[in-house]
Coordinates of C-alpha atoms in Angstrom, one line a residue:
X8 CA 8.6 -9.6 21.7
X9 CA 11.7 -9.9 19.5
X10 CA 13.6 -12.8 18.0
X11 CA 17.2 -12.9 16.7
X12 CA 16.4 -15.8 14.3
X13 CA 13.4 -16.8 12.3
X14 CA 13.8 -20.3 13.5
X15 CA 13.2 -19.2 17.1
X16 CA 9.6 -18.0 16.3
X17 CA 6.8 -20.4 17.3
X18 CA 5.1 -21.8 14.2
X19 CA 1.7 -20.2 14.9
X20 CA 3.3 -16.8 14.4
X21 CA 4.6 -17.5 10.9
X22 CA 2.7 -17.9 7.8
X23 CA 2.1 -21.4 6.4
X24 CA 3.3 -21.5 2.8
X25 CA 2.3 -25.1 2.5
X26 CA -1.2 -23.8 1.8
X27 CA 0.3 -22.8 -1.6
X28 CA 2.7 -25.6 -2.3
X29 CA 3.5 -28.4 0.2
X30 CA 7.2 -28.4 -0.6
X31 CA 9.7 -26.4 -2.7
X32 CA 9.8 -29.4 -5.0
X33 CA 6.1 -29.0 -5.7
X34 CA 6.8 -25.3 -6.5
X35 CA 9.6 -26.3 -8.8
X36 CA 7.3 -28.7 -10.7
X37 CA 4.6 -26.1 -11.1
X38 CA 7.2 -23.6 -12.4
X39 CA 8.4 -26.0 -15.0
X40 CA 4.9 -26.8 -16.1
X41 CA 4.2 -23.1 -16.6
X42 CA 7.5 -22.6 -18.6
X43 CA 6.5 -25.5 -20.8
X44 CA 3.1 -23.8 -21.5
X45 CA 4.7 -20.6 -22.8
X46 CA 4.8 -21.9 -26.4
X47 CA 1.1 -22.8 -26.2
X48 CA 0.3 -19.2 -25.2
X49 CA 2.4 -17.9 -28.0
X50 CA 0.7 -20.2 -30.5
X51 CA -2.3 -17.9 -30.5
X52 CA -0.3 -15.1 -32.1
X53 CA -1.8 -13.8 -35.2
X54 CA -5.1 -15.6 -34.6
X55 CA -7.0 -13.2 -32.3
X56 CA -9.1 -11.7 -35.0
X57 CA -12.4 -13.3 -34.4
X58 CA -14.7 -13.9 -31.4
X59 CA -14.4 -17.7 -31.2
X60 CA -10.6 -17.7 -31.1
X61 CA -10.4 -14.8 -28.7
X62 CA -12.8 -16.7 -26.3
X63 CA -10.7 -19.8 -26.6
X64 CA -7.6 -17.8 -25.7
X65 CA -9.3 -16.1 -22.8
X66 CA -10.5 -19.4 -21.4
X67 CA -7.0 -20.9 -21.9
X68 CA -5.6 -18.0 -19.8
X69 CA -8.1 -18.6 -17.1
X70 CA -7.3 -22.3 -16.9
X71 CA -3.6 -21.6 -16.2
X72 CA -3.5 -18.2 -14.5
X73 CA -4.3 -19.5 -11.1
X74 CA -1.2 -21.8 -11.1
X75 CA 0.9 -18.9 -12.4
X76 CA -0.3 -16.7 -9.6
X77 CA 0.4 -19.3 -6.9
X78 CA 4.0 -19.9 -8.3
X79 CA 4.5 -16.1 -8.0
X80 CA 3.0 -15.9 -4.5
X81 CA 5.2 -18.7 -3.1
X82 CA 8.4 -17.1 -4.3
X83 CA 7.2 -13.6 -3.3
X84 CA 6.6 -14.6 0.3
X85 CA 9.8 -16.6 0.5
X86 CA 12.1 -13.7 -0.5
X87 CA 10.3 -11.4 1.9
X88 CA 11.0 -13.7 4.8
X89 CA 14.8 -13.1 4.5
X90 CA 16.4 -10.9 1.9
X91 CA 19.7 -12.7 2.5
X92 CA 18.3 -16.2 1.9
X93 CA 20.0 -17.1 -1.4
X94 CA 17.7 -20.0 -2.1
X95 CA 14.6 -17.8 -1.8
X96 CA 16.2 -15.0 -3.8
X97 CA 17.1 -17.4 -6.5
X98 CA 13.5 -18.7 -6.6
X99 CA 12.3 -15.1 -6.9
X100 CA 14.7 -14.4 -9.7
X101 CA 13.5 -17.4 -11.6
X102 CA 9.9 -16.3 -11.3
X103 CA 10.7 -12.9 -12.6
X104 CA 12.6 -14.4 -15.5
X105 CA 9.6 -16.7 -16.2
X106 CA 7.2 -13.7 -16.1
X107 CA 9.4 -11.8 -18.5
X108 CA 9.3 -14.7 -21.0
X109 CA 5.6 -15.2 -20.5
X110 CA 5.0 -11.5 -20.9
X111 CA 7.0 -11.4 -24.1
X112 CA 5.2 -14.5 -25.4
X113 CA 1.7 -13.1 -24.7
X114 CA 2.5 -9.4 -25.6
X115 CA 0.6 -9.8 -28.9
X116 CA -2.7 -10.5 -27.1
X117 CA -4.0 -7.0 -26.2
X118 CA -2.8 -5.4 -29.5
X119 CA -4.5 -8.1 -31.5
X120 CA -7.7 -8.0 -29.6
X121 CA -7.6 -4.2 -29.7
X122 CA -7.1 -4.3 -33.5
X123 CA -10.5 -5.7 -33.9
X124 CA -13.2 -3.2 -34.9
X125 CA -15.1 -1.2 -32.3
X126 CA -18.2 -3.1 -33.4
X127 CA -16.5 -6.5 -32.8
X128 CA -15.4 -5.5 -29.3
X129 CA -18.8 -4.2 -28.4
X130 CA -20.3 -7.5 -29.7
X131 CA -18.0 -9.5 -27.4
X132 CA -18.8 -7.3 -24.5
X133 CA -22.6 -7.9 -25.1
X134 CA -22.1 -11.7 -25.5
X135 CA -22.9 -13.6 -22.3
X136 CA -20.0 -16.1 -23.0
X137 CA -17.6 -13.2 -22.4
X138 CA -19.3 -12.0 -19.2
X139 CA -16.3 -12.9 -17.1
X140 CA -14.1 -10.8 -19.3
X141 CA -16.3 -7.8 -20.1
X142 CA -14.4 -5.5 -17.8
X143 CA -11.1 -6.3 -19.5
X144 CA -12.6 -5.9 -22.9
X145 CA -14.1 -2.6 -22.0
X146 CA -10.7 -1.4 -20.9
X147 CA -9.2 -2.6 -24.2
X148 CA -11.9 -0.8 -26.1
X149 CA -11.3 2.3 -24.0
X150 CA -7.6 2.0 -24.5
X151 CA -7.4 1.3 -28.2
X152 CA -5.4 4.5 -28.8
X153 CA -2.8 3.5 -26.2
X154 CA -2.1 -0.1 -27.2
X155 CA 0.8 -0.4 -29.6
X156 CA 1.5 -2.8 -32.4
X157 CA 2.1 -6.5 -31.6
X158 CA 5.8 -6.1 -32.3
X159 CA 6.1 -2.9 -30.2
X160 CA 4.3 -4.6 -27.3
X161 CA 6.6 -7.6 -27.6
X162 CA 9.7 -5.3 -27.4
X163 CA 8.3 -3.5 -24.3
X164 CA 7.4 -6.8 -22.6
X165 CA 11.0 -8.1 -23.3
X166 CA 12.3 -5.3 -21.2
X167 CA 9.9 -5.7 -18.3
X168 CA 12.2 -7.6 -15.9
X169 CA 15.0 -5.1 -16.5
X170 CA 12.8 -2.0 -16.0
X171 CA 11.5 -3.4 -12.8
X172 CA 15.0 -3.7 -11.3
X173 CA 15.1 -0.2 -9.8
X174 CA 12.4 -1.1 -7.2
X175 CA 14.2 -4.5 -6.6
X176 CA 17.5 -2.7 -6.1
X177 CA 15.9 -0.2 -3.7
X178 CA 14.4 -3.1 -1.7
X179 CA 17.7 -4.9 -1.4
X180 CA 19.4 -1.7 -0.3
X181 CA 16.7 -0.7 2.1
X182 CA 16.1 -4.1 3.7
X183 CA 19.6 -5.7 3.6
X184 CA 22.5 -3.4 2.8
X185 CA 22.0 -0.1 4.5
X186 CA 24.0 -0.1 7.8
X187 CA 22.9 1.9 10.8
X188 CA 24.9 2.8 13.9
X189 CA 23.5 1.5 17.2
X190 CA 21.4 3.8 19.3
X191 CA 22.0 4.1 23.1
X192 CA 18.8 3.4 25.0
X193 CA 18.9 3.3 28.8
X194 CA 22.6 2.8 28.7
X195 CA 22.5 -0.1 26.3
X196 CA 23.5 -0.1 22.6
X197 CA 20.4 -1.1 20.5
X198 CA 20.8 -2.2 16.8
X199 CA 18.7 0.0 14.6
X200 CA 16.3 -1.4 12.1
X201 CA 13.0 -0.2 10.4
X202 CA 10.9 -1.6 13.2
X203 CA 13.2 -0.4 16.0
X204 CA 13.4 3.1 14.5
X205 CA 9.6 3.3 14.5
X206 CA 9.5 2.2 18.1
X207 CA 12.2 4.6 19.2
X208 CA 10.4 7.6 17.8
X209 CA 7.8 6.9 20.5
X210 CA 10.5 6.9 23.2
X211 CA 9.8 9.6 25.9
X212 CA 13.5 10.7 25.9
X213 CA 14.0 13.4 23.2
X214 CA 17.7 12.6 23.1
X215 CA 17.0 9.0 22.2
X216 CA 14.5 10.1 19.5
X217 CA 17.1 12.6 18.1
X218 CA 19.9 10.0 18.1
X219 CA 17.6 7.4 16.3
X220 CA 16.5 10.0 13.8
X221 CA 19.9 11.2 12.9
X222 CA 21.5 7.8 12.7
X223 CA 18.6 6.3 10.7
X224 CA 18.7 9.1 8.1
X225 CA 22.5 8.9 8.0
X226 CA 22.1 5.4 6.6
X227 CA 20.2 6.9 3.7
X228 CA 22.3 10.0 3.3
X229 CA 25.4 7.8 3.0
X230 CA 24.0 6.2 -0.1
X231 CA 22.0 9.1 -1.4
X232 CA 23.7 9.2 -4.8
X233 CA 22.6 5.6 -5.4
X234 CA 19.1 6.2 -4.0
X235 CA 18.6 9.3 -6.1
X236 CA 19.8 7.5 -9.2
X237 CA 17.4 4.6 -8.6
X238 CA 14.5 6.9 -8.1
X239 CA 15.3 9.2 -11.0
X240 CA 15.6 6.2 -13.2
X241 CA 12.2 4.9 -12.0
X242 CA 10.6 8.2 -12.8
X243 CA 12.2 8.2 -16.2
X244 CA 10.9 4.7 -16.9
X245 CA 7.4 5.8 -15.7
X246 CA 7.4 8.8 -18.1
X247 CA 8.9 6.8 -21.0
X248 CA 6.1 4.2 -20.6
X249 CA 3.4 6.9 -20.5
X250 CA 4.8 8.8 -23.5
X251 CA 5.3 5.6 -25.5
X252 CA 1.6 4.8 -25.0
X253 CA 0.7 8.3 -26.1
X254 CA -0.3 9.8 -22.8
X255 CA 0.4 13.4 -21.9
X256 CA 1.8 12.7 -18.5
X257 CA 2.6 9.8 -16.1
X258 CA -0.3 10.8 -13.9
X259 CA -2.7 10.6 -16.9
X260 CA -1.4 7.1 -17.7
X261 CA -1.6 5.9 -14.1
X262 CA -5.2 7.3 -13.6
X263 CA -6.3 6.0 -17.0
X264 CA -5.5 2.4 -16.1
X265 CA -7.1 2.8 -12.7
X266 CA -10.2 4.2 -14.4
X267 CA -10.2 7.2 -12.1
X268 CA -11.2 10.7 -13.0
X269 CA -8.2 13.1 -12.6
X270 CA -10.5 15.5 -10.7
X271 CA -10.4 13.1 -7.8
X272 CA -6.6 13.7 -7.5
X273 CA -7.1 17.4 -8.1
X274 CA -9.8 17.6 -5.4
X275 CA -7.6 15.8 -2.9
X276 CA -4.6 18.2 -3.4
X277 CA -6.8 21.3 -3.5
X278 CA -9.0 20.3 -0.5
X279 CA -6.0 19.3 1.6
X280 CA -4.2 22.5 0.8
X281 CA -7.1 24.7 1.8
X282 CA -7.4 22.7 5.1
X283 CA -3.9 22.9 6.4
X284 CA -4.6 25.3 9.2
X285 CA -6.1 22.7 11.5
X286 CA -3.0 20.6 11.0
X287 CA -0.8 23.6 11.9
X288 CA -2.9 24.1 15.0
X289 CA -2.4 20.5 16.0
X290 CA 1.3 20.7 15.6
X291 CA 1.4 23.8 17.7
X292 CA -0.7 22.1 20.4
X293 CA 1.6 19.1 20.3
X294 CA 4.6 21.5 21.0
X295 CA 2.7 23.1 23.9
X296 CA 1.5 19.8 25.5
X297 CA 4.9 18.2 25.2
X298 CA 6.5 21.3 26.9
X299 CA 9.3 21.4 24.3
X300 CA 11.2 24.6 23.7
X301 CA 11.8 23.3 20.1
X302 CA 9.5 20.8 18.4
X303 CA 11.5 18.6 15.9
X304 CA 10.3 16.3 13.2
X305 CA 11.4 13.4 15.4
X306 CA 9.0 14.6 18.1
X307 CA 5.9 14.1 16.0
X308 CA 5.4 10.5 16.9
X309 CA 6.0 10.5 20.7
X310 CA 2.7 10.2 22.6
X311 CA 1.4 13.6 23.8
X312 CA -0.4 11.7 26.6
X313 CA 1.9 9.6 28.8
X314 CA 1.2 6.2 30.2
X315 CA -1.8 5.6 27.9
X316 CA -0.3 3.6 25.0
X317 CA -2.0 0.2 24.7
X318 CA 0.6 -2.5 25.0
X319 CA -0.7 -6.0 24.2
X320 CA 0.8 -9.4 23.2
X321 CA -0.2 -10.2 19.7
X322 CA -3.0 -12.7 20.5
X323 CA -4.6 -10.2 22.9
X324 CA -4.3 -7.5 20.3
X325 CA -5.9 -9.7 17.7
X326 CA -8.8 -10.5 20.0
X327 CA -9.3 -6.8 20.6
X328 CA -9.5 -6.2 16.8
X329 CA -12.1 -8.9 16.5
X330 CA -14.3 -7.2 19.0
X331 CA -14.0 -3.9 17.3
X332 CA -15.0 -5.3 14.0
X333 CA -18.0 -7.1 15.3
X334 CA -20.4 -4.6 13.7
X335 CA -19.4 -6.0 10.3
X336 CA -21.1 -9.3 11.1
X337 CA -20.5 -12.7 12.8
X338 CA -19.3 -14.3 9.6
X339 CA -16.7 -11.6 9.2
X340 CA -15.3 -12.2 12.7
X341 CA -15.4 -15.9 12.1
X342 CA -13.1 -15.6 9.0
X343 CA -10.8 -13.4 11.1
X344 CA -10.4 -16.2 13.6
X345 CA -9.9 -18.7 10.7
X346 CA -7.0 -16.5 9.5
X347 CA -5.2 -16.8 12.8
X348 CA -5.8 -20.6 13.1
X349 CA -4.7 -21.3 9.5
X350 CA -1.6 -19.1 9.8
X351 CA -2.3 -16.5 7.2
X352 CA -0.1 -14.1 9.2
X353 CA 3.7 -13.7 9.6
X354 CA 3.9 -11.7 12.8
X355 CA 7.3 -10.8 14.1
X356 CA 10.3 -8.9 12.9
X357 CA 13.5 -10.9 12.2
X358 CA 16.8 -10.0 10.5
X359 CA 16.5 -9.7 6.7
X360 CA 12.7 -9.8 6.8
X361 CA 10.9 -7.2 4.7
X362 CA 10.0 -4.1 6.7
X363 CA 6.5 -2.7 7.2
X364 CA 3.4 -4.6 6.6
X365 CA 1.2 -5.8 3.7
X366 CA -1.5 -8.2 2.6
X367 CA -1.5 -10.1 -0.6
X368 CA -4.3 -12.2 -2.1
X369 CA -4.5 -14.6 -5.0
X370 CA -7.3 -16.9 -6.2
X371 CA -6.7 -20.5 -5.3
X372 CA -5.5 -19.8 -1.7
X373 CA -6.4 -17.6 1.2
X374 CA -4.7 -14.2 1.6
X375 CA -1.3 -13.8 3.4
X376 CA -0.4 -11.0 5.7
X377 CA 3.1 -9.7 6.7
X378 CA 3.5 -7.8 10.0
X379 CA 6.5 -6.7 12.1
X380 CA 4.5 -6.6 15.3
X381 CA 5.6 -4.5 18.3
X382 CA 3.5 -3.8 21.4
X383 CA 2.1 -0.4 20.5
X384 CA -1.3 1.0 19.7
X385 CA -0.1 1.7 16.2
X386 CA 0.8 -1.9 15.7
X387 CA -2.6 -3.0 17.0
X388 CA -4.1 -0.7 14.4
X389 CA -1.8 -2.2 11.8
X390 CA -3.4 -5.6 12.5
X391 CA -6.8 -4.2 11.8
X392 CA -5.5 -2.4 8.7
X393 CA -3.8 -5.5 7.1
X394 CA -6.7 -7.8 8.0
X395 CA -9.0 -5.3 6.2
X396 CA -6.9 -5.8 3.1
X397 CA -7.0 -9.6 3.6
X398 CA -10.8 -9.6 4.1
X399 CA -11.3 -7.5 1.0
X400 CA -9.3 -10.0 -1.0
X401 CA -11.1 -12.9 0.6
X402 CA -14.6 -11.7 -0.3
X403 CA -13.6 -10.4 -3.7
X404 CA -11.8 -13.6 -4.7
X405 CA -14.7 -15.7 -3.3
X406 CA -17.3 -13.8 -5.3
X407 CA -15.9 -12.6 -8.6
X408 CA -14.5 -14.6 -11.5
X409 CA -10.8 -14.5 -11.9
X410 CA -10.7 -11.7 -14.4
X411 CA -12.8 -9.4 -12.1
X412 CA -11.5 -10.5 -8.7
X413 CA -8.5 -8.2 -8.2
X414 CA -9.8 -4.9 -7.0
X415 CA -8.2 -1.7 -8.3
X416 CA -5.5 -0.1 -6.3
X417 CA -7.6 3.0 -5.9
X418 CA -10.0 1.2 -3.5
X419 CA -7.3 -1.0 -2.0
X420 CA -6.9 1.1 1.2
X421 CA -10.6 1.6 1.9
X422 CA -11.3 -1.7 3.7
X423 CA -8.1 -1.6 5.6
X424 CA -8.5 2.0 6.8
X425 CA -12.2 1.4 7.6
X426 CA -11.1 -1.3 10.0
X427 CA -8.7 1.1 11.7
X428 CA -11.4 3.7 12.2
X429 CA -13.8 1.1 13.6
X430 CA -11.1 0.0 16.0
X431 CA -10.5 3.5 17.2
X432 CA -14.2 4.3 17.5
X433 CA -14.6 1.1 19.6
X434 CA -11.8 2.1 21.9
X435 CA -13.1 5.6 22.3
X436 CA -16.6 4.3 23.1
X437 CA -15.5 1.6 25.6
X438 CA -12.8 3.4 27.6
X439 CA -13.7 5.1 30.9
X440 CA -10.2 6.4 31.5
X441 CA -10.0 10.1 30.6
X442 CA -6.3 9.9 30.0
X443 CA -6.7 7.0 27.6
X444 CA -9.4 8.9 25.8
X445 CA -7.1 11.9 25.4
X446 CA -4.5 9.5 24.0
X447 CA -7.0 7.9 21.6
X448 CA -8.0 11.4 20.3
X449 CA -4.4 12.2 19.6
X450 CA -4.0 8.8 18.0
X451 CA -7.0 9.6 15.6
X452 CA -5.5 13.0 14.8
X453 CA -2.1 11.4 14.1
X454 CA -3.8 8.7 11.9
X455 CA -5.4 11.5 9.9
X456 CA -2.1 13.5 9.9
X457 CA 0.0 10.6 8.7
X458 CA -2.5 9.1 6.3
X459 CA -4.6 11.9 4.9
X460 CA -2.2 14.8 5.2
X461 CA 1.2 13.2 5.0
X462 CA 0.3 10.9 2.1
X463 CA -1.2 13.9 0.3
X464 CA 2.1 15.6 0.8
X465 CA 3.8 12.5 -0.7
X466 CA 1.3 12.7 -3.6
X467 CA 2.1 16.3 -4.2
X468 CA 5.9 15.5 -4.2
X469 CA 5.3 12.7 -6.6
X470 CA 3.4 15.0 -8.9
X471 CA 6.3 17.5 -8.7
X472 CA 9.0 15.0 -9.4
X473 CA 7.3 13.5 -12.4
X474 CA 6.5 17.0 -13.8
X475 CA 10.1 17.9 -13.5
X476 CA 11.1 14.8 -15.5
X477 CA 8.4 15.6 -18.1
X478 CA 9.8 19.1 -18.5
X479 CA 13.2 17.7 -19.1
X480 CA 14.7 18.7 -15.7
X481 CA 17.4 16.5 -14.2
X482 CA 16.3 14.8 -11.0
X483 CA 19.3 15.2 -8.6
X484 CA 19.1 14.5 -4.9
X485 CA 19.7 18.3 -4.4
X486 CA 16.6 19.4 -6.2
X487 CA 14.5 16.5 -4.9
X488 CA 15.5 17.4 -1.4
X489 CA 14.8 21.1 -2.0
X490 CA 11.3 20.4 -3.3
X491 CA 10.5 17.9 -0.5
X492 CA 11.6 20.4 2.2
X493 CA 9.4 23.1 0.7
X494 CA 6.4 20.7 0.9
X495 CA 7.3 19.7 4.5
X496 CA 7.3 23.3 5.6
X497 CA 4.0 24.0 3.9
X498 CA 2.2 21.0 5.4
X499 CA 3.6 21.1 8.9
X500 CA 3.8 24.8 9.4
X501 CA 6.0 27.0 11.6
X502 CA 5.6 25.3 15.0
X503 CA 8.0 22.6 14.2
X504 CA 11.7 22.8 13.3
X505 CA 12.2 21.3 9.8
X506 CA 15.4 19.3 10.6
X507 CA 17.8 19.1 7.7
X508 CA 17.6 15.3 7.6
X509 CA 13.8 15.4 6.8
X510 CA 14.7 16.8 3.3
X511 CA 15.9 13.2 2.5
X512 CA 12.7 11.5 3.6
X513 CA 11.6 10.9 0.0
X514 CA 14.6 8.7 -0.5
X515 CA 13.3 6.0 1.9
X516 CA 9.7 5.8 0.6
X517 CA 9.3 2.5 -1.2
X518 CA 5.8 3.4 -2.7
X519 CA 7.5 6.1 -4.8
X520 CA 8.6 3.2 -7.1
X521 CA 5.0 2.7 -8.0
X522 CA 3.9 5.8 -9.7
X523 CA 0.9 7.7 -8.3
X524 CA 0.1 5.1 -5.7
X525 CA 0.4 7.1 -2.5
X526 CA -2.5 9.5 -3.0
X527 CA -4.8 6.5 -2.7
X528 CA -3.9 6.3 1.0
X529 CA -5.5 9.8 1.4
X530 CA -8.6 9.1 -0.6
X531 CA -8.8 5.7 1.1
X532 CA -8.9 7.2 4.6
X533 CA -11.3 9.8 3.5
X534 CA -13.6 7.1 2.1
X535 CA -13.1 4.9 5.1
X536 CA -14.0 7.5 7.7
X537 CA -17.2 8.3 5.8
X538 CA -18.1 4.6 5.6
X539 CA -17.2 3.8 9.2
X540 CA -19.4 6.6 10.4
X541 CA -22.3 5.4 8.3
X542 CA -21.9 1.8 9.7
X543 CA -22.0 3.0 13.3
X544 CA -24.8 5.5 12.7
X545 CA -27.0 3.6 10.3
X546 CA -26.3 -0.1 11.2
X547 CA -27.5 -2.9 9.0
X548 CA -28.2 -1.0 5.8
X549 CA -24.8 0.6 5.8
X550 CA -23.1 -2.7 6.7
X551 CA -25.0 -4.4 3.8
X552 CA -23.8 -1.7 1.3
X553 CA -20.2 -2.0 2.6
X554 CA -20.2 -5.7 2.5
X555 CA -21.4 -5.6 -1.1
X556 CA -18.6 -3.2 -1.9
X557 CA -16.1 -5.8 -0.5
X558 CA -17.3 -8.4 -3.0
X559 CA -17.1 -6.2 -6.2
X560 CA -13.5 -6.8 -7.1
X561 CA -13.0 -4.7 -10.3
X562 CA -16.4 -5.5 -11.7
X563 CA -17.1 -1.7 -11.7
X564 CA -14.9 1.3 -12.0
X565 CA -13.6 2.1 -8.5
X566 CA -15.3 5.5 -8.1
X567 CA -18.6 3.8 -8.8
X568 CA -17.8 1.0 -6.4
X569 CA -17.3 3.6 -3.6
X570 CA -20.7 5.1 -4.4
X571 CA -22.2 1.6 -3.6
X572 CA -20.7 2.1 -0.1
X573 CA -22.1 5.7 0.1
X574 CA -19.1 7.8 -0.8
X575 CA -18.9 10.0 -3.9
X576 CA -15.3 11.2 -4.5
X577 CA -16.3 13.2 -7.6
X578 CA -17.6 15.9 -5.2
X579 CA -15.8 17.8 -2.4
X580 CA -18.2 16.5 0.2
X581 CA -16.2 13.5 1.5
X582 CA -13.0 15.6 1.6
X583 CA -14.7 18.3 3.6
X584 CA -16.3 15.9 6.0
X585 CA -13.0 14.4 7.1
X586 CA -11.3 17.7 7.3
X587 CA -14.1 18.8 9.6
X588 CA -13.7 15.6 11.6
X589 CA -10.0 16.4 12.1
X590 CA -10.9 20.0 13.3
X591 CA -13.7 18.7 15.6
X592 CA -11.5 16.1 17.1
X593 CA -8.8 18.7 17.8
X594 CA -11.4 20.9 19.6
X595 CA -12.6 17.9 21.7
X596 CA -9.0 17.2 22.7
X597 CA -8.3 20.8 23.6
X598 CA -11.4 20.8 25.9
X599 CA -10.2 17.7 27.7
X600 CA -6.7 19.3 28.0
X601 CA -8.2 22.5 29.2
X602 CA -6.7 24.5 26.4

């Protein structure tokens, strides 16, 4: 189902922002109240040198942070509804300006708290009155060597809004300004968009796929100088921030604040690289099954098995997801239905709407989910994925105090991907149609290919690009394309043609503007597959452990949180388990295909 205007969409398929603020005027009032509070935050400057004043400051923060978060959320959702809505964009600009002022006014806090002696910090951590803040205090204690003077922190904070503009500029370009030529489908000219492009890659006509691929990438190639400048500037900012805080690399800085051992990252890259052969075998099988003389990069998404894609209206798809997630408990499914009735979800694609999908959660209101739903198996899986994020936020926010409620990015993809795996396992176990089963096996392989393998490739590219900057090499689009194409060839092997356009793929990945984020998709699916298999194999005990994991927020370091759910990423075992799962699934598919 598609709509030419947002106003045409039935209300039940749009999110209800009145749960945050009833009217824009209420938002305006809250924003002004926060702006008026900024001097009160700043009044603590120079006073955070004793336990009592620090506790008072922390409690003051807690008292007002919820409203600050809601003001941010309302503006964030509004600007994502339509990138060309000037009122919404103005609102978002005002929020970012407010955050810059607030960040500058409070930049003294961490340096002043950090300046206290190790003994004072340890005393606060042991004091029950600080129990809601012990995780933050432990990170301050751990990061004493990386927190600068109050004046230096103030200067850095004053540049925060400017340094964040590279991502904002990319988003505006990607969602509003890039122009694509129309694609001919069944004799009709179809306007190209992110969602339509994704759909056309599943089209059975190779000429349609090729046309969509070339025209989609031409949109990026036409502005590649701008895109490479934006990305190179973001990488430079990342390295400057890391170096300023006395880290040896951007990766070291990113993993430090995630509280993740770097050997998890190293394990991922090493284990994926040693297990590329099954992926190459799958790509070769895809070429054979599709009967193509030449397999192209735009042929990697078209279904290998015809007439088996699951096409459902959104409500039917949502009901299917609820059934698949029933092993997680009746109360879990009840909240899923509550989310639909209370309009947590913005369902359909419209002009100017942010592409892709996400979930965002804040204390003080339920989570919100953005979709761009199309009737494909992949989009049904996306419902399960994003609702996994939402449920993680729902349980974490409902269990932990504010300072511990926001789970680390490292574990952010586990609940979402676990839902996807449970959905797939449910479909495989309930279908009696051999053709559909073949399709689902290919879907699982493609899920691992695009999430475990592809995101690991992204992670390796990100490591390379940041290392180049750290060595003083200039990041031009030519050398970025060269490195990306080398990785593409290594990961996908010789059975596929590495079309020249694919070298530019890095230029359209929004997550690259958040340094060392993408590898967590790989570790996330590895953890999720292990957890889902435990749930289905062990039942209540595994569910109880997993449900406890969902409530932990950031009350523990993320690697330890995963151990609660039964996954130890400090070893090679989880990586090897999922690599074997890929190889075993490939063999099962080959048997059904008679190969």
